[in-house]
Coordinates of C-alpha atoms in Angstrom, one line a residue:
Chain X
M1 CA -28.1 -27.2 -195.6
E2 CA -25.7 -24.3 -196.3
K3 CA -22.9 -26.3 -194.9
F4 CA -23.9 -29.2 -197.1
F5 CA -23.7 -27.1 -200.3
E6 CA -20.4 -25.6 -199.1
L7 CA -19.0 -29.1 -198.7
L8 CA -20.2 -30.0 -202.2
T9 CA -18.4 -26.9 -203.7
H10 CA -15.2 -27.7 -201.8
M11 CA -15.3 -31.4 -202.8
N12 CA -13.0 -32.9 -205.4
P13 CA -15.3 -33.1 -208.6
F14 CA -14.2 -36.6 -209.2
D15 CA -15.0 -37.7 -205.7
L16 CA -18.4 -35.9 -206.0
V17 CA -19.2 -37.8 -209.2
Q18 CA -18.2 -41.0 -207.4
V19 CA -20.6 -40.3 -204.5
I20 CA -23.4 -39.4 -206.9
F21 CA -23.0 -42.7 -208.7
W22 CA -22.9 -44.6 -205.5
G23 CA -26.1 -42.7 -204.5
M24 CA -27.8 -43.9 -207.7
A25 CA -26.5 -47.4 -207.2
G26 CA -27.6 -47.4 -203.6
A27 CA -31.1 -46.2 -204.5
I28 CA -31.4 -48.8 -207.3
S29 CA -30.2 -51.7 -205.1
F30 CA -32.5 -50.6 -202.2
Y31 CA -35.4 -50.5 -204.5
F32 CA -34.4 -53.9 -205.9
S33 CA -34.3 -55.3 -202.4
M34 CA -38.0 -54.4 -201.8
G35 CA -39.5 -56.1 -204.8
N36 CA -37.5 -59.2 -205.0
A37 CA -36.9 -62.6 -203.4
R38 CA -35.5 -62.7 -199.8
V39 CA -32.0 -63.8 -200.9
W40 CA -31.5 -60.6 -202.8
T41 CA -32.2 -58.5 -199.7
S42 CA -28.8 -59.0 -198.1
I43 CA -27.0 -58.4 -201.4
S44 CA -28.9 -55.2 -202.3
I45 CA -28.8 -53.8 -198.8
G46 CA -25.1 -54.4 -198.7
F47 CA -24.6 -52.4 -201.9
F48 CA -26.9 -49.7 -200.5
L49 CA -24.7 -49.5 -197.4
I50 CA -21.7 -48.8 -199.6
F51 CA -23.3 -45.5 -200.6
L52 CA -23.8 -44.6 -196.9
S53 CA -20.1 -45.5 -196.2
Q54 CA -19.0 -43.3 -199.2
A55 CA -21.3 -40.4 -198.2
Y56 CA -19.0 -39.2 -195.4
G57 CA -17.5 -36.7 -197.9
I58 CA -20.9 -34.9 -198.2
N59 CA -21.9 -35.4 -194.5
P60 CA -22.1 -31.9 -193.0
W61 CA -21.2 -33.5 -189.6
G62 CA -18.3 -35.5 -191.1
H63 CA -15.8 -33.6 -189.0
Y64 CA -17.0 -35.5 -185.9
Q65 CA -14.5 -38.2 -185.6
K66 CA -16.9 -40.8 -184.2
L67 CA -19.2 -40.2 -187.2
T68 CA -16.3 -40.6 -189.7
A69 CA -15.4 -43.9 -188.0
F70 CA -19.0 -44.9 -188.2
H71 CA -18.9 -44.4 -192.0
Y72 CA -16.1 -46.9 -192.3
I73 CA -17.8 -49.4 -190.0
V74 CA -20.8 -49.1 -192.3
G75 CA -18.5 -49.9 -195.2
T76 CA -17.3 -53.1 -193.4
V77 CA -20.9 -54.1 -192.6
A78 CA -21.8 -53.5 -196.3
I79 CA -19.3 -56.1 -197.7
M80 CA -20.2 -58.6 -195.0
M81 CA -23.9 -58.3 -195.9
I82 CA -23.1 -58.7 -199.6
T83 CA -21.0 -61.7 -199.0
H84 CA -23.7 -63.2 -196.7
G85 CA -26.2 -62.7 -199.6
F86 CA -24.0 -64.3 -202.2
L87 CA -23.2 -67.2 -199.8
E88 CA -26.9 -67.7 -199.4
Y89 CA -27.4 -67.6 -203.1
Y90 CA -24.7 -70.2 -203.6
V91 CA -26.3 -72.4 -200.9
F92 CA -29.6 -72.0 -202.8
C93 CA -28.0 -73.1 -206.0
R94 CA -26.7 -76.3 -204.3
T95 CA -29.6 -77.2 -202.0
F96 CA -32.5 -75.1 -203.3
E97 CA -33.1 -74.0 -199.7
I98 CA -34.5 -70.5 -199.1
S99 CA -34.9 -69.5 -195.5
G100 CA -35.5 -66.4 -193.4
N101 CA -37.5 -63.3 -194.2
K102 CA -36.8 -59.8 -195.4
L103 CA -37.8 -58.1 -192.1
I104 CA -35.3 -60.0 -190.2
V105 CA -32.5 -59.0 -192.6
Y106 CA -33.5 -55.3 -192.4
L107 CA -33.7 -55.5 -188.6
S108 CA -30.5 -57.4 -188.2
T109 CA -28.7 -54.8 -190.4
L110 CA -30.1 -52.0 -188.3
G111 CA -29.1 -53.9 -185.1
I112 CA -25.5 -54.4 -186.3
L113 CA -25.2 -50.7 -187.2
A114 CA -26.8 -49.7 -183.9
A115 CA -24.3 -51.9 -182.0
S116 CA -21.4 -50.4 -183.9
G117 CA -22.7 -46.9 -183.0
V118 CA -22.9 -47.9 -179.4
F119 CA -19.4 -49.3 -179.6
L120 CA -18.1 -46.0 -180.8
M121 CA -20.1 -44.0 -178.3
I122 CA -18.9 -45.9 -175.2
N123 CA -15.3 -45.7 -176.3
P124 CA -12.9 -42.7 -176.4
N125 CA -13.0 -40.3 -179.2
P126 CA -11.0 -42.0 -182.0
S127 CA -7.8 -40.3 -183.0
P128 CA -7.0 -39.7 -186.7
N129 CA -4.7 -42.7 -186.4
T130 CA -7.5 -44.9 -185.0
I131 CA -9.8 -43.7 -187.8
R132 CA -7.2 -44.6 -190.3
N133 CA -6.8 -48.1 -188.7
I134 CA -10.6 -48.6 -188.9
R135 CA -10.4 -47.6 -192.6
M136 CA -7.5 -50.0 -193.2
V137 CA -9.4 -52.9 -191.5
E138 CA -12.4 -52.1 -193.7
N139 CA -10.3 -52.1 -196.9
A140 CA -8.6 -55.4 -195.9
I141 CA -12.0 -57.0 -195.3
W142 CA -13.2 -55.7 -198.6
V143 CA -10.2 -57.0 -200.6
F144 CA -10.4 -60.5 -199.2
L145 CA -14.2 -60.8 -199.4
C146 CA -14.1 -59.4 -203.0
V147 CA -11.8 -62.3 -203.9
M148 CA -14.1 -64.7 -202.2
N149 CA -17.2 -63.2 -203.8
I150 CA -15.6 -63.5 -207.3
E151 CA -15.1 -67.2 -206.6
L152 CA -18.7 -67.5 -205.3
V153 CA -20.1 -65.6 -208.3
R154 CA -18.2 -67.9 -210.6
K155 CA -19.6 -71.0 -209.0
I156 CA -23.1 -69.6 -209.0
Y157 CA -22.8 -68.8 -212.7
L158 CA -21.7 -72.3 -213.5
A159 CA -24.6 -73.7 -211.5
I160 CA -27.3 -71.5 -213.2
K161 CA -25.7 -70.6 -216.5
D162 CA -28.7 -71.7 -218.5
S163 CA -31.2 -69.5 -216.5
D164 CA -32.4 -66.0 -217.3
I165 CA -30.3 -64.3 -214.6
S166 CA -27.0 -66.0 -215.2
K167 CA -25.5 -63.1 -217.1
G168 CA -26.2 -60.9 -214.2
F169 CA -23.7 -62.8 -212.2
I170 CA -21.0 -62.1 -214.8
A171 CA -21.8 -58.4 -214.2
F172 CA -21.4 -59.0 -210.5
G173 CA -18.1 -60.6 -211.2
L174 CA -17.1 -57.4 -213.0
V175 CA -18.4 -55.3 -210.0
F176 CA -16.2 -57.2 -207.6
F177 CA -13.2 -56.9 -209.8
F178 CA -13.6 -53.1 -209.9
I179 CA -14.2 -53.0 -206.1
F180 CA -11.1 -55.2 -205.6
L181 CA -9.0 -52.7 -207.6
W182 CA -10.5 -49.8 -205.8
K183 CA -10.2 -51.1 -202.2
G184 CA -7.0 -53.0 -203.0
S185 CA -5.2 -49.9 -204.3
E186 CA -6.4 -48.0 -201.3
L187 CA -5.2 -50.8 -198.9
Y188 CA -1.8 -50.9 -200.8
L189 CA -1.3 -47.1 -200.2
Q190 CA -2.3 -47.5 -196.5
I191 CA 0.0 -50.5 -195.9
F192 CA 3.0 -48.5 -197.2
Q193 CA 1.8 -45.4 -195.5
W194 CA 1.4 -43.5 -198.8
D195 CA -2.2 -42.6 -198.2
Q196 CA -3.4 -39.1 -197.7
D197 CA -4.6 -39.8 -194.1
W198 CA -1.1 -40.8 -193.1
Q199 CA 0.4 -37.7 -194.7
D200 CA -2.0 -35.6 -192.7
I201 CA -1.1 -37.5 -189.5
I202 CA 2.6 -37.2 -189.9
A203 CA 2.3 -33.5 -190.7
L204 CA 1.4 -33.1 -187.0
M205 CA 3.8 -35.7 -185.7
S206 CA 7.4 -34.6 -186.0
D207 CA 9.0 -37.9 -185.0
E208 CA 7.5 -39.8 -188.0
S209 CA 9.0 -39.7 -191.6
T210 CA 7.7 -40.9 -195.0
D211 CA 9.2 -42.4 -198.2
F212 CA 6.4 -40.9 -200.2
D213 CA 8.7 -38.9 -202.4
Q214 CA 10.8 -42.0 -203.3
Y215 CA 8.0 -43.8 -205.2
P216 CA 6.0 -41.2 -207.0
A217 CA 5.1 -43.4 -210.0
R218 CA 3.6 -46.3 -208.2
I219 CA 1.9 -44.0 -205.7
Q220 CA 0.5 -42.0 -208.6
F221 CA -0.6 -45.2 -210.4
S222 CA -2.3 -46.6 -207.3
Q223 CA -4.1 -43.3 -206.6
E224 CA -5.4 -43.3 -210.2
V225 CA -6.5 -46.9 -210.0
R226 CA -8.3 -46.1 -206.7
R227 CA -10.1 -43.1 -208.3
Y228 CA -11.2 -44.8 -211.5
A229 CA -11.9 -48.2 -210.1
G230 CA -14.0 -46.5 -207.4
L231 CA -16.0 -44.6 -210.0
L232 CA -16.4 -47.7 -212.2
S233 CA -17.5 -49.7 -209.1
G234 CA -20.4 -47.3 -208.5
I235 CA -21.4 -47.2 -212.1
S236 CA -21.2 -51.0 -212.5
V237 CA -23.2 -51.6 -209.3
G238 CA -26.0 -49.3 -210.6
G239 CA -25.8 -50.9 -214.1
T240 CA -25.8 -54.4 -212.7
F241 CA -28.9 -54.0 -210.6
T242 CA -30.7 -52.2 -213.5
Y243 CA -29.7 -55.1 -215.8
I244 CA -30.8 -57.8 -213.2
Y245 CA -34.0 -55.9 -212.7
R246 CA -34.7 -56.1 -216.4
L247 CA -33.8 -59.8 -216.5
L248 CA -36.2 -60.6 -213.7
K249 CA -39.0 -58.5 -215.0
Chain B
M1 CA -77.0 -132.3 -220.6
F2 CA -79.6 -134.1 -218.5
L3 CA -83.2 -134.1 -219.5
L4 CA -85.2 -135.3 -216.6
P5 CA -88.9 -135.4 -215.9
K6 CA -89.9 -132.3 -214.0
G7 CA -92.4 -133.8 -211.7
N8 CA -93.9 -131.4 -209.2
P9 CA -91.8 -128.3 -209.1
L10 CA -91.2 -126.9 -205.6
F11 CA -88.8 -124.2 -206.5
E12 CA -87.6 -123.1 -209.9
N13 CA -84.9 -120.7 -210.9
L14 CA -83.7 -119.8 -207.5
A15 CA -80.5 -117.7 -207.7
V16 CA -77.7 -120.1 -206.5
T17 CA -75.4 -117.2 -205.4
K18 CA -77.8 -116.4 -202.6
L19 CA -77.9 -120.0 -201.3
K20 CA -75.7 -122.0 -199.0
L21 CA -75.3 -125.6 -199.9
P22 CA -75.4 -126.9 -196.3
D23 CA -78.7 -125.0 -195.7
V24 CA -80.2 -126.3 -198.9
L25 CA -79.3 -129.9 -198.2
L26 CA -80.4 -129.6 -194.6
K27 CA -83.8 -128.3 -195.6
L28 CA -84.4 -131.0 -198.2
S29 CA -83.1 -133.6 -195.9
T30 CA -85.1 -132.7 -192.8
G31 CA -88.2 -132.2 -194.9
G32 CA -88.0 -135.9 -196.0
F33 CA -87.9 -134.7 -199.6
T34 CA -88.1 -137.2 -202.4
G35 CA -87.2 -136.1 -205.9
Y36 CA -84.3 -134.2 -207.3
S37 CA -82.7 -130.9 -207.2
S38 CA -80.9 -129.5 -210.2
F39 CA -78.2 -126.8 -210.2
V40 CA -77.8 -125.3 -213.6
F41 CA -74.6 -123.3 -214.2
Q42 CA -73.1 -122.0 -217.4
T43 CA -70.4 -124.6 -217.5
S44 CA -72.1 -127.6 -215.9
T45 CA -75.2 -129.0 -214.3
V46 CA -75.5 -130.9 -211.0
I47 CA -78.3 -133.2 -210.0
L48 CA -78.9 -134.3 -206.4
V49 CA -81.4 -137.1 -206.0
F50 CA -83.2 -137.4 -202.7
E51 CA -85.2 -140.3 -201.4
A52 CA -87.1 -139.6 -198.3
G53 CA -84.6 -137.0 -197.2
K54 CA -81.6 -139.1 -198.0
L55 CA -79.2 -137.9 -200.6
V56 CA -78.9 -141.0 -202.7
S57 CA -77.1 -139.6 -205.7
A58 CA -75.0 -136.6 -206.7
L59 CA -73.9 -136.1 -210.3
L60 CA -72.2 -133.4 -212.2
E61 CA -71.9 -133.2 -215.9
D62 CA -70.0 -130.5 -217.6
R63 CA -70.5 -129.0 -221.0
N64 CA -68.2 -131.6 -222.6
G65 CA -70.2 -134.5 -221.1
K66 CA -67.5 -135.2 -218.5
R67 CA -69.1 -136.6 -215.3
Q68 CA -68.3 -136.6 -211.6
N69 CA -70.4 -138.2 -208.9
G70 CA -70.7 -138.6 -205.1
F71 CA -68.3 -136.7 -203.0
E72 CA -66.5 -135.2 -206.0
A73 CA -69.8 -133.9 -207.4
L74 CA -70.7 -132.3 -204.0
S75 CA -67.3 -130.6 -203.7
A76 CA -67.6 -129.3 -207.3
L77 CA -71.1 -128.1 -206.6
A78 CA -70.0 -126.2 -203.5
E79 CA -67.2 -124.6 -205.6
L80 CA -69.6 -123.7 -208.4
M81 CA -72.1 -122.2 -205.9
V82 CA -69.4 -120.1 -204.3
S83 CA -67.4 -119.0 -207.3
S84 CA -69.6 -119.1 -210.4
G85 CA -71.5 -115.9 -209.6
S86 CA -74.6 -117.1 -211.4
G87 CA -76.7 -120.3 -211.7
A88 CA -80.2 -121.4 -210.9
M89 CA -81.5 -124.1 -208.6
N90 CA -84.7 -126.1 -209.3
V91 CA -86.3 -128.6 -207.0
Y92 CA -88.8 -131.2 -208.3
K93 CA -90.7 -133.6 -206.2
L94 CA -91.1 -137.1 -207.7
S95 CA -92.7 -140.3 -206.7
K96 CA -90.4 -142.9 -205.0
D97 CA -90.5 -145.1 -208.1
L98 CA -89.6 -142.3 -210.5
T99 CA -86.8 -141.2 -208.2
M100 CA -85.5 -144.7 -208.4
C101 CA -85.6 -144.5 -212.1
I102 CA -83.8 -141.2 -212.1
H103 CA -81.1 -142.8 -209.9
A104 CA -80.9 -145.6 -212.4
L105 CA -80.5 -143.1 -215.2
L106 CA -77.8 -141.2 -213.4
E107 CA -75.8 -143.9 -211.6
G108 CA -77.3 -147.2 -212.4
E109 CA -75.6 -150.1 -214.0
T110 CA -75.3 -149.8 -217.8
L111 CA -76.6 -152.9 -219.5
Y112 CA -76.6 -151.5 -223.0
K113 CA -74.8 -148.5 -224.2
A114 CA -75.3 -146.9 -227.6
Q115 CA -76.7 -150.0 -229.2
E116 CA -78.2 -149.5 -232.6
L117 CA -81.9 -150.4 -232.5
K118 CA -81.9 -152.1 -235.8
L119 CA -79.3 -154.6 -234.6
I120 CA -81.3 -155.5 -231.5
D121 CA -84.3 -157.6 -231.1
I122 CA -86.3 -155.0 -229.1
N123 CA -89.1 -157.4 -228.3
S124 CA -86.8 -159.9 -226.6
L125 CA -85.1 -157.0 -224.8
L126 CA -88.4 -155.7 -223.4
G127 CA -89.3 -159.3 -222.6
K128 CA -86.1 -159.6 -220.6
V129 CA -86.8 -156.4 -218.7
K130 CA -90.3 -157.8 -217.9
N131 CA -89.1 -161.3 -217.0
D132 CA -86.2 -160.1 -214.9
R133 CA -88.5 -157.6 -213.1
M134 CA -85.9 -155.0 -213.7
N135 CA -85.9 -151.5 -212.2
G136 CA -84.4 -149.0 -214.5
C137 CA -84.6 -146.8 -217.6
L138 CA -84.5 -147.5 -221.3
R139 CA -83.3 -144.5 -223.3
I140 CA -84.0 -144.4 -227.0
Y141 CA -82.3 -141.6 -229.0
T142 CA -81.0 -140.3 -232.2
E143 CA -78.6 -137.4 -232.6
E144 CA -81.4 -135.0 -232.3
H145 CA -84.1 -136.7 -230.3
S146 CA -84.4 -138.6 -227.1
A147 CA -87.0 -140.5 -225.1
M148 CA -87.0 -142.5 -221.9
I149 CA -89.1 -145.3 -220.7
F150 CA -89.0 -145.9 -216.9
Y151 CA -89.5 -149.4 -215.5
K152 CA -90.3 -150.7 -212.1
E153 CA -90.1 -154.4 -211.5
G154 CA -90.4 -154.9 -215.2
N155 CA -93.5 -152.8 -215.8
P156 CA -93.3 -149.4 -217.5
L157 CA -94.0 -146.5 -215.2
G158 CA -94.2 -144.0 -218.0
F159 CA -92.6 -142.2 -220.9
F160 CA -90.5 -139.1 -221.0
H161 CA -89.2 -137.4 -224.1
D162 CA -87.8 -134.0 -225.2
G163 CA -90.2 -131.2 -224.5
S164 CA -92.2 -133.2 -222.0
G165 CA -93.3 -131.4 -218.9
D166 CA -93.8 -134.7 -217.1
I167 CA -94.0 -138.4 -217.4
E168 CA -96.5 -139.3 -220.0
S169 CA -98.5 -142.5 -220.4
S170 CA -98.4 -142.4 -224.2
S171 CA -95.6 -144.3 -226.0
S172 CA -96.1 -142.7 -229.4
E173 CA -93.1 -140.3 -229.2
S174 CA -90.8 -143.2 -228.0
Q175 CA -92.0 -145.3 -230.9
K176 CA -91.5 -142.5 -233.3
I177 CA -87.9 -142.0 -232.2
A178 CA -87.3 -145.8 -232.3
G179 CA -88.4 -145.7 -235.9
L180 CA -85.9 -143.0 -237.0
P181 CA -82.8 -144.1 -238.9
G182 CA -79.7 -144.4 -236.6
A183 CA -81.8 -144.7 -233.4
K184 CA -79.8 -146.2 -230.5
I185 CA -80.6 -147.4 -227.0
D186 CA -79.1 -147.3 -223.6
L187 CA -80.4 -149.5 -220.8
Y188 CA -79.7 -148.7 -217.2
A189 CA -80.6 -150.9 -214.3
T190 CA -80.7 -150.0 -210.6
Q191 CA -81.4 -151.4 -207.2
S192 CA -84.8 -151.4 -205.7
V193 CA -86.0 -148.4 -203.8
E194 CA -85.4 -150.1 -200.5
E195 CA -81.8 -150.7 -201.4
I196 CA -81.3 -147.2 -202.6
M197 CA -82.7 -146.0 -199.3
G198 CA -79.7 -147.5 -197.6
I199 CA -77.4 -144.9 -199.2
N200 CA -77.1 -141.4 -197.8
L201 CA -74.3 -139.2 -199.0
L202 CA -75.1 -136.7 -196.3
E203 CA -73.9 -139.1 -193.8
V204 CA -70.7 -139.9 -195.7
A205 CA -69.7 -136.4 -196.5
N206 CA -69.4 -133.5 -194.1
I207 CA -71.2 -130.9 -196.2
Q208 CA -70.6 -128.1 -193.8
K209 CA -66.9 -128.8 -193.8
I210 CA -66.8 -129.0 -197.6
W211 CA -68.7 -125.7 -197.8
D212 CA -66.6 -123.9 -195.2
A213 CA -63.4 -125.1 -196.9
T214 CA -64.7 -124.0 -200.3
V215 CA -65.8 -120.6 -199.0
A216 CA -62.4 -120.1 -197.3
L217 CA -60.6 -121.1 -200.4
H218 CA -62.7 -118.8 -202.5
Q219 CA -62.2 -116.0 -200.1
S220 CA -58.5 -116.5 -200.1
E221 CA -58.6 -116.5 -203.9
I222 CA -60.5 -113.3 -203.8
D223 CA -58.1 -111.8 -201.3
R224 CA -55.2 -112.9 -203.5
T225 CA -56.8 -111.5 -206.6
N226 CA -57.6 -108.2 -204.8
K227 CA -54.0 -108.0 -203.5
E228 CA -52.7 -108.6 -207.0
R229 CA -55.0 -106.0 -208.4
Q230 CA -54.1 -103.5 -205.7
E231 CA -50.4 -104.1 -206.4
R232 CA -51.0 -103.8 -210.1
D233 CA -52.9 -100.6 -209.5
K234 CA -50.2 -99.3 -207.2
K235 CA -47.5 -100.1 -209.8
A236 CA -49.5 -98.4 -212.5
A237 CA -50.1 -95.3 -210.2
T238 CA -46.4 -95.2 -209.4
L239 CA -45.6 -95.3 -213.0
R240 CA -48.1 -92.6 -213.9
L241 CA -46.7 -90.4 -211.1
A242 CA -43.2 -91.0 -212.2
E243 CA -44.1 -90.0 -215.8
L244 CA -45.9 -86.9 -214.4
E245 CA -42.9 -86.0 -212.3
E246 CA -40.7 -86.3 -215.4
Q247 CA -43.1 -84.0 -217.3
V248 CA -42.9 -81.5 -214.5
K249 CA -39.1 -81.6 -214.4
V250 CA -38.9 -81.1 -218.1
I251 CA -41.2 -78.1 -218.0
V252 CA -39.3 -76.5 -215.0
G253 CA -36.0 -77.3 -216.7
E254 CA -37.2 -75.8 -219.9
Y255 CA -37.7 -72.4 -218.1
V256 CA -35.3 -72.5 -215.2
G257 CA -32.4 -74.5 -216.7
K258 CA -30.7 -77.6 -215.4
V259 CA -31.1 -76.5 -211.7
G260 CA -34.9 -76.8 -212.4
R261 CA -34.8 -80.6 -211.9
G262 CA -33.1 -80.1 -208.5
I263 CA -35.7 -77.5 -207.5
V264 CA -38.5 -80.0 -208.4
D265 CA -36.8 -82.8 -206.5
K266 CA -36.4 -80.6 -203.4
E267 CA -40.0 -79.4 -203.5
L268 CA -41.3 -82.9 -204.1
S269 CA -39.4 -84.3 -201.1
E270 CA -40.7 -81.4 -198.9
N271 CA -44.3 -82.1 -200.0
G272 CA -44.4 -85.9 -199.4
G273 CA -43.1 -87.2 -202.7
N274 CA -44.6 -87.1 -206.2
S275 CA -48.0 -88.0 -204.9
C276 CA -48.4 -84.3 -204.1
L277 CA -48.8 -83.7 -207.8
I278 CA -52.3 -85.2 -207.8
D279 CA -53.3 -83.7 -204.5
E280 CA -54.8 -80.3 -204.9
A281 CA -53.7 -78.7 -201.6
A282 CA -50.2 -80.3 -201.7
F283 CA -49.8 -79.3 -205.4
A284 CA -50.6 -75.7 -204.6
K285 CA -47.9 -75.8 -201.9
F286 CA -45.5 -77.5 -204.4
L287 CA -46.2 -74.8 -207.0
S288 CA -45.6 -72.0 -204.5
G289 CA -42.2 -73.5 -203.7
I290 CA -41.3 -73.8 -207.3
E291 CA -42.4 -70.2 -207.9
R292 CA -40.4 -69.0 -204.9
A293 CA -37.2 -70.6 -206.2
A294 CA -37.8 -69.6 -209.8
K295 CA -38.0 -65.9 -208.7
L296 CA -34.3 -66.1 -208.0
L297 CA -33.5 -67.4 -211.5
I298 CA -35.9 -66.3 -214.2
S299 CA -38.1 -63.4 -215.3
G300 CA -41.7 -62.8 -214.1
T301 CA -43.0 -63.4 -217.6
N302 CA -41.3 -66.8 -217.8
I303 CA -42.5 -67.6 -214.3
K304 CA -46.1 -66.9 -215.3
A305 CA -45.8 -69.0 -218.4
M306 CA -44.1 -71.9 -216.5
M307 CA -46.8 -71.9 -213.8
E308 CA -49.6 -72.0 -216.4
K309 CA -47.9 -74.8 -218.2
L310 CA -47.4 -76.8 -215.0
A311 CA -51.0 -76.2 -213.9
S312 CA -52.4 -77.3 -217.2
T313 CA -50.2 -80.4 -217.3
I314 CA -51.4 -81.5 -213.9
T315 CA -55.0 -80.7 -214.7
I316 CA -54.8 -83.0 -217.8
A317 CA -53.1 -85.7 -215.8
R318 CA -55.8 -85.6 -213.1
S319 CA -58.6 -85.7 -215.6
D320 CA -56.9 -88.7 -217.4
S321 CA -56.5 -90.7 -214.2

């Protein structure tokens, strides 16, 4: 516990606020998943998993590389769950079919996470470079699935625009826009090796160089976008679920 | 309509719907019955005259006075017995002579028809009846009254007039009618009893076949009518269900939006079509499906209001049908 509080005091206040917001969004979405229709389960569990993926900063055992890698894998599972949920919602809007049950969704999610954990355990300890690669894959998946989800949300909205919940999907559109900016800016920095992880890696590797100093403006801009879009993502997710909860009450 | 002497009633007011013509005729025939049987229906009356078990005459007269006899009358009687749904049968035993006179009245040769009495020398006419030793019936009538005098070989057998229960020996009523202004006469002559005995319609016509054909025709008519009614009912039910389905779609659409119609369509197809709306168990399943889908789209308050409206609409529709 002491270590946890020590981490909190050493953490960037902005990142801390972001984690707190994701914690609130995760709690709201998880609560939402329990009291609502099956189709919402995948979506709300996915958003809850974002909190888990973001919580590595406050994880007292975060220095274990396998655990750090696991956080990023959880992030990847999160967006896949969310996309699966929206896809199911879209299918419902077209066919009015609702299948499956909540327990299977919960158990499947746990199964995927457990399999990911096993995958990490049976493989060598990931190097900082491997962890960065996992994080980059996560960001790439997030960016492309965010675009797909914006399109899905648009189509869902058009199908149900005269129902009570339709405005909630506009809010989800906004959520994915913020997440797209957040993850997109992070991916941009990673692709051009301007991210902090890469700077930390090359500090230990003498044969690698960086052009970090040549593009301070765009790097600075991207970093700011990442920070604020990340914060707005957390706030908008919590707000959206609260809004939908009220619409469905 | 016929007004005949009742003679000795064997049966009166038997319900025709419970009788079978072949059985009736067989019974009268094998019993060597002499007399007549009348079948009284709302639209017509049929008289069957028997002489020692032989069917010597069959006559049908409808309300408008139109007559059919012989085979046609028997066929019509079979049809009336099968299809009329009501009617009464009477059987009266008569003497051979009176039976002959009834035959004359019904089917005999018409010597005079609607002749005004004042233009006729009645004494010479009666003299002719006596001299020619005629068998037959003299009918004297006005618009409101009628009387008959039956003759056998020129001699009067008796008198029959409106309200008579039987042949009477008094001629006073006949004379009274004959004295009324506008009185007319009909004179019918027939063959002797022995000649009449030579006729038997039961040998000419296959009554069983006529009856069976009539029953089969009537049955097919009933079947056709039933089928038409069933089809009509089915169409009406289909129409009612379609209207109810539309009502349900409007209600769901009102709360859920345009996807509501699709949700209703899907749930109807999963529950065996719109007939599930009037089946209690299937409707409960249908409602549960609608509620499940609505949970993804509208608030709990609106779901509750929608479900109540749907349930009351269906209850009203069920009580109306």
